[in-house]
Short mmCIF file of C-alpha atoms in Angstrom, two decimals:
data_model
loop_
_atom_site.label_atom_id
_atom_site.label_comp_id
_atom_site.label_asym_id
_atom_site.label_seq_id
_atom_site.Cartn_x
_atom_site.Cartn_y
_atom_site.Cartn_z
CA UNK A 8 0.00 0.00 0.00
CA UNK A 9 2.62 2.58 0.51
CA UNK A 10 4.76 1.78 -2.35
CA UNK A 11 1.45 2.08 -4.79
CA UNK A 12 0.19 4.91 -3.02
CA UNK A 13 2.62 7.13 -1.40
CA UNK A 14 5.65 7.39 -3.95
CA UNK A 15 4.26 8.80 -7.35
CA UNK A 16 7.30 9.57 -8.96
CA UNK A 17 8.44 6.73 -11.10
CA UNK A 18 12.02 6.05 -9.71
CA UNK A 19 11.86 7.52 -6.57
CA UNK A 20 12.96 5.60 -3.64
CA UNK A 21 10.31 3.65 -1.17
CA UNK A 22 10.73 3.27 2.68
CA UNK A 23 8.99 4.57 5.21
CA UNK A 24 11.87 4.30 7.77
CA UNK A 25 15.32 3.98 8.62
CA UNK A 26 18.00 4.42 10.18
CA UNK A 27 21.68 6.26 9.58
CA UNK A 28 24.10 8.20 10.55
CA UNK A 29 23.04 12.61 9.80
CA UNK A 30 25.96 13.67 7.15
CA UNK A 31 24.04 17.08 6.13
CA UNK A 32 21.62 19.52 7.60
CA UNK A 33 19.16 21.74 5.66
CA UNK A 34 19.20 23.86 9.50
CA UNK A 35 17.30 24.69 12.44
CA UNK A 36 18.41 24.07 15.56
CA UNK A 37 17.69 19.74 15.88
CA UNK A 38 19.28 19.23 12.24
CA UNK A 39 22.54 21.20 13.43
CA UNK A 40 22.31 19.19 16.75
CA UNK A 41 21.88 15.63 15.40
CA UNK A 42 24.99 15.89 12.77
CA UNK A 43 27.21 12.80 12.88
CA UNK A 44 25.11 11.77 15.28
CA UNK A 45 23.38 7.62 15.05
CA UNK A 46 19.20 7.86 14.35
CA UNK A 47 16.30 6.38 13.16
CA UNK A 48 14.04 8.22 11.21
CA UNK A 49 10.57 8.43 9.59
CA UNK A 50 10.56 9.64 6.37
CA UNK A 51 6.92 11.61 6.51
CA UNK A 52 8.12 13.97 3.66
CA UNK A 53 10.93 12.82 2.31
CA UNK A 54 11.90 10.30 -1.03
CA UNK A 55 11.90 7.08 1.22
CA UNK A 56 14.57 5.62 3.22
CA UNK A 57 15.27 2.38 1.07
CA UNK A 58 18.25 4.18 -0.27
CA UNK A 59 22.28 4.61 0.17
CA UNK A 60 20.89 8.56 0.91
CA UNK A 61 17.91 9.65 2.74
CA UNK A 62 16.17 12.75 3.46
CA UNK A 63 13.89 13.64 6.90
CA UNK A 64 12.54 16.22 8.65
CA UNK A 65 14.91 16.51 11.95
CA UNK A 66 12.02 16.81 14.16
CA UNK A 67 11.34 12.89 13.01
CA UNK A 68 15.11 12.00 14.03
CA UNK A 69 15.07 9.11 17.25
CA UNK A 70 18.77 9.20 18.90
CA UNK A 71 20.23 6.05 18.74
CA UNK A 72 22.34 4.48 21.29
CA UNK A 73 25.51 3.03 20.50
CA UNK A 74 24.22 -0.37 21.68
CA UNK A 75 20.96 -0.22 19.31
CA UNK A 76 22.10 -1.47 15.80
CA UNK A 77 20.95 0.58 12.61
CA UNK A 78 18.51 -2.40 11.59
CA UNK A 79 16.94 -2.26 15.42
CA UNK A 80 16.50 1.39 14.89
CA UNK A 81 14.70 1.20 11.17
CA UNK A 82 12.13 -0.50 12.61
CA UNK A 83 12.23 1.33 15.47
CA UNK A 84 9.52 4.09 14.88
CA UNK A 85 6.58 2.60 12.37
CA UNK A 86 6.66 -0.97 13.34
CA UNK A 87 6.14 -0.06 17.34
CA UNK A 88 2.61 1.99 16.13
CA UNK A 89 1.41 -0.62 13.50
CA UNK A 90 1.44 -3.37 16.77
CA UNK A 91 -0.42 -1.05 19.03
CA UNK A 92 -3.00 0.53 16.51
CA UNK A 93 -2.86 -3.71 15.79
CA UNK A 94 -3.91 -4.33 19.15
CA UNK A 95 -6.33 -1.48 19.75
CA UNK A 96 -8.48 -2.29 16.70
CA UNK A 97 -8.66 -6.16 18.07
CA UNK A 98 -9.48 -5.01 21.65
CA UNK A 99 -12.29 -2.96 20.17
CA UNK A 100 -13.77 -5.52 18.20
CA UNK A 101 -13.63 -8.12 21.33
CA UNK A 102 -11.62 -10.05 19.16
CA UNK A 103 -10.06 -13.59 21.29
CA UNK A 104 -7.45 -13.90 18.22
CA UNK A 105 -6.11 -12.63 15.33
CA UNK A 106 -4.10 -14.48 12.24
CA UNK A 107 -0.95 -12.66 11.11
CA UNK A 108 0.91 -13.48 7.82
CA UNK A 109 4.27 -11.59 8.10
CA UNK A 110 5.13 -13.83 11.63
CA UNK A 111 8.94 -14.22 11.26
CA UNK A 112 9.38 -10.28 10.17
CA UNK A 113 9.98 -7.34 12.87
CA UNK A 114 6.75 -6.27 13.03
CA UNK A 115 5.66 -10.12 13.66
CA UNK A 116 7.80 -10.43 16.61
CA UNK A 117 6.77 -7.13 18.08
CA UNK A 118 3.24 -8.44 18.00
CA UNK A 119 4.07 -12.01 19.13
CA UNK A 120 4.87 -10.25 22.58
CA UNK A 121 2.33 -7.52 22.54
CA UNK A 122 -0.27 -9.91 22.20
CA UNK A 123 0.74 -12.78 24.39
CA UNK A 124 0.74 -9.76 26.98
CA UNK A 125 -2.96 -8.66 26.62
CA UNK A 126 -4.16 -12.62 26.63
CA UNK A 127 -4.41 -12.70 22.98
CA UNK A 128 -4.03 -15.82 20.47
CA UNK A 129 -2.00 -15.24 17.77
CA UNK A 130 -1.78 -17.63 14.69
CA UNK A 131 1.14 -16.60 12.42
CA UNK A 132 1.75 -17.10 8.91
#
């Protein structure tokens, strides 16, 4: 769905996060502050993070420690929501458990323990 929808430029990059290390600043006060510094980011308006280069807003810039690796950090911003808006729309339906077809990716795991701490059965695919 992003890929079709969001990036309507034929070429342009897709990815919706990632994570780096800030070699140039466009300004303002967090873009000077997070150069050379390790972060994840969300690329809200920017050409998509799948990419050798990526552009983002500094106010979408998450610190990384040292101890976080760069792949921890990509999916350290979108995946996290996905689980809980995941979660909220199966407590609000009264679901007892939900069937999930991307189980062995990040997002997967993230629900795996989500779920198994709200009393939830998960089936994954």
């Amino acid at each position: 769905m992003c890929i079709r929808d969001r990036y309507k430029t034929e070429g342009a990059p897709a990815g919706m996060e990632g994570a780096g290390t800030v070699v140039l600043s466009g300004g303002g006060l967090n873009g000077w502050l997070s150069l050379g510094k390790r972060v994840g980011l969300a690329a809200i308006s920017s050409s998509g993070t799948w990419a050798e280069y990526a552009v983002a807003d500094a106010i979408t810039l998450v610190p990384l420690d040292d101890s976080v690796s760069f792949e921890q950090g990509a999916s350290s911003i979108i995946n996290p929501f996905t689980a809980l808006i995941m979660l909220g729309l199966v407590q609000k339906g009264s679901h007892k458990s939900v069937i999930h077809t991307a189980g062995n990716s990040a997002l997967g795991k993230m629900i795996i323990k989500l779920f198994r701490d709200h009393n939830l059965s998960l089936i994954h695919i």
